[in-house]
Amino acid sequence: MDWLKLGYAVLVIALIIFIFPAVRHWQKNSPKAKQGDWQAFLFPIGLIALLVVGLMWVVGR
């Protein structure tokens, strides 16, 4: 077995072991969604999508 693959496997397993308790803590103590949070998220994403479509349109001409 290649030592690099073994090293990657050990790193992935260690990452899973150490990150799992933190993720559980984040899920329990995360802020709850309020009215208007989705709109505040979707507005900048929509602007970015329009920018990308506009750039594609300009380049494609």
Short mmCIF file of N, CA, C and O in Angstrom, two decimals:
data_model
loop_
_atom_site.label_atom_id
_atom_site.label_comp_id
_atom_site.label_asym_id
_atom_site.label_seq_id
_atom_site.Cartn_x
_atom_site.Cartn_y
_atom_site.Cartn_z
N MET A 1 0.85 -1.19 0.00
CA MET A 1 0.00 0.00 0.00
C MET A 1 0.89 1.24 0.00
O MET A 1 1.93 1.29 0.65
N ASP A 2 0.47 2.21 -0.71
CA ASP A 2 1.21 3.46 -0.80
C ASP A 2 1.11 4.23 0.52
O ASP A 2 0.04 4.34 1.10
N TRP A 3 2.23 4.74 0.99
CA TRP A 3 2.25 5.46 2.27
C TRP A 3 1.42 6.73 2.22
O TRP A 3 0.83 7.15 3.22
N LEU A 4 1.36 7.35 1.07
CA LEU A 4 0.59 8.58 0.92
C LEU A 4 -0.91 8.31 1.11
O LEU A 4 -1.60 9.06 1.79
N LYS A 5 -1.39 7.21 0.53
CA LYS A 5 -2.80 6.86 0.69
C LYS A 5 -3.11 6.54 2.15
O LYS A 5 -4.17 6.90 2.66
N LEU A 6 -2.20 5.85 2.81
CA LEU A 6 -2.39 5.53 4.22
C LEU A 6 -2.42 6.81 5.05
O LEU A 6 -3.25 6.96 5.95
N GLY A 7 -1.53 7.73 4.75
CA GLY A 7 -1.51 9.01 5.46
C GLY A 7 -2.80 9.79 5.27
O GLY A 7 -3.33 10.37 6.22
N TYR A 8 -3.31 9.82 4.03
CA TYR A 8 -4.57 10.49 3.76
C TYR A 8 -5.71 9.83 4.53
O TYR A 8 -6.58 10.52 5.08
N ALA A 9 -5.72 8.53 4.58
CA ALA A 9 -6.78 7.82 5.31
C ALA A 9 -6.74 8.16 6.79
O ALA A 9 -7.78 8.40 7.41
N VAL A 10 -5.54 8.20 7.37
CA VAL A 10 -5.41 8.55 8.78
C VAL A 10 -5.88 9.98 9.02
O VAL A 10 -6.58 10.27 10.00
N LEU A 11 -5.53 10.90 8.12
CA LEU A 11 -5.97 12.29 8.27
C LEU A 11 -7.48 12.43 8.18
O LEU A 11 -8.09 13.18 8.95
N VAL A 12 -8.10 11.71 7.25
CA VAL A 12 -9.55 11.79 7.10
C VAL A 12 -10.25 11.24 8.34
O VAL A 12 -11.21 11.83 8.84
N ILE A 13 -9.76 10.14 8.85
CA ILE A 13 -10.36 9.55 10.06
C ILE A 13 -10.19 10.48 11.25
O ILE A 13 -11.13 10.70 12.02
N ALA A 14 -9.01 11.08 11.40
CA ALA A 14 -8.78 12.03 12.49
C ALA A 14 -9.68 13.25 12.35
O ALA A 14 -10.23 13.75 13.34
N LEU A 15 -9.85 13.73 11.12
CA LEU A 15 -10.72 14.87 10.89
C LEU A 15 -12.15 14.56 11.30
O LEU A 15 -12.81 15.36 11.97
N ILE A 16 -12.63 13.39 10.94
CA ILE A 16 -13.99 13.00 11.29
C ILE A 16 -14.13 12.89 12.81
O ILE A 16 -15.12 13.36 13.39
N ILE A 17 -13.14 12.31 13.46
CA ILE A 17 -13.21 12.14 14.91
C ILE A 17 -13.21 13.48 15.63
O ILE A 17 -13.96 13.69 16.59
N PHE A 18 -12.39 14.42 15.18
CA PHE A 18 -12.27 15.69 15.89
C PHE A 18 -13.35 16.69 15.51
O PHE A 18 -13.71 17.56 16.30
N ILE A 19 -13.88 16.62 14.30
CA ILE A 19 -14.88 17.58 13.85
C ILE A 19 -16.28 17.21 14.33
O ILE A 19 -17.11 18.09 14.58
N PHE A 20 -16.57 15.93 14.50
CA PHE A 20 -17.92 15.50 14.84
C PHE A 20 -18.47 16.15 16.11
O PHE A 20 -19.60 16.65 16.10
N PRO A 21 -17.73 16.21 17.22
CA PRO A 21 -18.27 16.89 18.41
C PRO A 21 -18.51 18.38 18.17
O PRO A 21 -19.48 18.95 18.68
N ALA A 22 -17.65 19.02 17.41
CA ALA A 22 -17.84 20.45 17.13
C ALA A 22 -19.10 20.67 16.29
O ALA A 22 -19.85 21.62 16.54
N VAL A 23 -19.34 19.81 15.31
CA VAL A 23 -20.55 19.94 14.48
C VAL A 23 -21.79 19.76 15.33
O VAL A 23 -22.78 20.50 15.18
N ARG A 24 -21.77 18.81 16.23
CA ARG A 24 -22.91 18.59 17.12
C ARG A 24 -23.16 19.83 17.98
O ARG A 24 -24.31 20.25 18.18
N HIS A 25 -22.10 20.44 18.49
CA HIS A 25 -22.22 21.66 19.29
C HIS A 25 -22.78 22.81 18.44
O HIS A 25 -23.63 23.57 18.89
N TRP A 26 -22.30 22.95 17.20
CA TRP A 26 -22.78 24.01 16.31
C TRP A 26 -24.27 23.83 16.02
O TRP A 26 -25.00 24.82 15.95
N GLN A 27 -24.70 22.59 15.84
CA GLN A 27 -26.11 22.36 15.53
C GLN A 27 -27.00 22.70 16.71
O GLN A 27 -28.08 23.26 16.55
N LYS A 28 -26.56 22.38 17.93
CA LYS A 28 -27.38 22.67 19.11
C LYS A 28 -27.42 24.16 19.41
O LYS A 28 -28.43 24.67 19.86
N ASN A 29 -26.33 24.88 19.19
CA ASN A 29 -26.22 26.27 19.60
C ASN A 29 -26.29 27.26 18.43
O ASN A 29 -25.89 28.41 18.58
N SER A 30 -26.77 26.83 17.29
CA SER A 30 -26.85 27.74 16.14
C SER A 30 -28.05 28.67 16.30
O SER A 30 -29.05 28.31 16.91
N PRO A 31 -27.95 29.88 15.74
CA PRO A 31 -29.10 30.78 15.82
C PRO A 31 -30.25 30.27 14.96
O PRO A 31 -30.04 29.66 13.91
N LYS A 32 -31.46 30.51 15.43
CA LYS A 32 -32.64 30.06 14.70
C LYS A 32 -32.99 31.08 13.62
O LYS A 32 -32.77 32.28 13.78
N ALA A 33 -33.54 30.59 12.53
CA ALA A 33 -33.91 31.46 11.41
C ALA A 33 -35.07 32.36 11.80
O ALA A 33 -35.99 31.93 12.50
N LYS A 34 -35.01 33.59 11.33
CA LYS A 34 -36.07 34.56 11.60
C LYS A 34 -36.74 34.96 10.29
O LYS A 34 -36.28 34.60 9.21
N GLN A 35 -37.80 35.72 10.42
CA GLN A 35 -38.51 36.22 9.24
C GLN A 35 -37.58 37.10 8.41
O GLN A 35 -36.93 37.98 8.94
N GLY A 36 -37.48 36.83 7.12
CA GLY A 36 -36.68 37.64 6.23
C GLY A 36 -35.27 37.12 6.01
O GLY A 36 -34.52 37.70 5.24
N ASP A 37 -34.87 36.06 6.69
CA ASP A 37 -33.51 35.53 6.51
C ASP A 37 -33.30 34.96 5.12
O ASP A 37 -32.24 35.12 4.53
N TRP A 38 -34.34 34.28 4.58
CA TRP A 38 -34.19 33.71 3.24
C TRP A 38 -34.06 34.79 2.19
O TRP A 38 -33.29 34.68 1.24
N GLN A 39 -34.82 35.88 2.35
CA GLN A 39 -34.71 36.97 1.39
C GLN A 39 -33.32 37.61 1.45
O GLN A 39 -32.74 37.96 0.43
N ALA A 40 -32.78 37.74 2.66
CA ALA A 40 -31.44 38.32 2.81
C ALA A 40 -30.37 37.40 2.22
O ALA A 40 -29.32 37.87 1.81
N PHE A 41 -30.64 36.11 2.16
CA PHE A 41 -29.71 35.16 1.56
C PHE A 41 -29.85 35.12 0.04
O PHE A 41 -28.87 35.13 -0.69
N LEU A 42 -31.09 35.10 -0.43
CA LEU A 42 -31.34 34.93 -1.86
C LEU A 42 -31.03 36.18 -2.68
O LEU A 42 -30.68 36.07 -3.86
N PHE A 43 -31.16 37.37 -2.11
CA PHE A 43 -30.91 38.59 -2.86
C PHE A 43 -29.47 38.67 -3.37
O PHE A 43 -29.26 38.86 -4.58
N PRO A 44 -28.43 38.53 -2.53
CA PRO A 44 -27.07 38.57 -3.07
C PRO A 44 -26.76 37.41 -4.02
O PRO A 44 -26.04 37.60 -5.01
N ILE A 45 -27.31 36.23 -3.74
CA ILE A 45 -27.08 35.09 -4.63
C ILE A 45 -27.70 35.38 -6.00
O ILE A 45 -27.12 35.07 -7.04
N GLY A 46 -28.88 35.97 -6.02
CA GLY A 46 -29.51 36.34 -7.27
C GLY A 46 -28.72 37.38 -8.04
O GLY A 46 -28.60 37.31 -9.26
N LEU A 47 -28.16 38.35 -7.32
CA LEU A 47 -27.33 39.36 -7.98
C LEU A 47 -26.08 38.73 -8.60
O LEU A 47 -25.69 39.09 -9.71
N ILE A 48 -25.48 37.81 -7.89
CA ILE A 48 -24.29 37.13 -8.42
C ILE A 48 -24.67 36.31 -9.66
O ILE A 48 -23.94 36.30 -10.66
N ALA A 49 -25.81 35.62 -9.61
CA ALA A 49 -26.26 34.84 -10.76
C ALA A 49 -26.51 35.75 -11.96
O ALA A 49 -26.14 35.42 -13.09
N LEU A 50 -27.12 36.91 -11.73
CA LEU A 50 -27.33 37.86 -12.83
C LEU A 50 -26.01 38.38 -13.38
O LEU A 50 -25.87 38.54 -14.59
N LEU A 51 -25.05 38.62 -12.51
CA LEU A 51 -23.74 39.06 -12.97
C LEU A 51 -23.09 38.00 -13.86
O LEU A 51 -22.55 38.31 -14.92
N VAL A 52 -23.15 36.76 -13.43
CA VAL A 52 -22.55 35.67 -14.21
C VAL A 52 -23.25 35.52 -15.55
O VAL A 52 -22.60 35.38 -16.60
N VAL A 53 -24.58 35.57 -15.55
CA VAL A 53 -25.33 35.45 -16.81
C VAL A 53 -24.98 36.63 -17.72
O VAL A 53 -24.79 36.47 -18.93
N GLY A 54 -24.88 37.83 -17.15
CA GLY A 54 -24.51 38.99 -17.95
C GLY A 54 -23.12 38.88 -18.54
O GLY A 54 -22.90 39.21 -19.71
N LEU A 55 -22.18 38.39 -17.76
CA LEU A 55 -20.83 38.19 -18.27
C LEU A 55 -20.80 37.14 -19.38
O LEU A 55 -20.09 37.30 -20.38
N MET A 56 -21.58 36.07 -19.20
CA MET A 56 -21.64 35.04 -20.24
C MET A 56 -22.25 35.61 -21.52
O MET A 56 -21.83 35.29 -22.62
N TRP A 57 -23.25 36.48 -21.37
CA TRP A 57 -23.89 37.07 -22.53
C TRP A 57 -22.93 38.00 -23.27
O TRP A 57 -22.86 37.99 -24.49
N VAL A 58 -22.15 38.79 -22.50
CA VAL A 58 -21.20 39.71 -23.11
C VAL A 58 -20.09 38.96 -23.83
O VAL A 58 -19.70 39.31 -24.94
N VAL A 59 -19.58 37.90 -23.21
CA VAL A 59 -18.49 37.14 -23.80
C VAL A 59 -18.97 36.36 -25.02
O VAL A 59 -18.24 36.20 -26.00
N GLY A 60 -20.21 35.89 -24.99
CA GLY A 60 -20.74 35.06 -26.06
C GLY A 60 -21.09 35.85 -27.31
O GLY A 60 -21.34 35.25 -28.35
N ARG A 61 -21.12 37.13 -27.24
CA ARG A 61 -21.50 37.94 -28.41
C ARG A 61 -20.44 37.95 -29.44
O ARG A 61 -19.34 37.92 -29.41
#
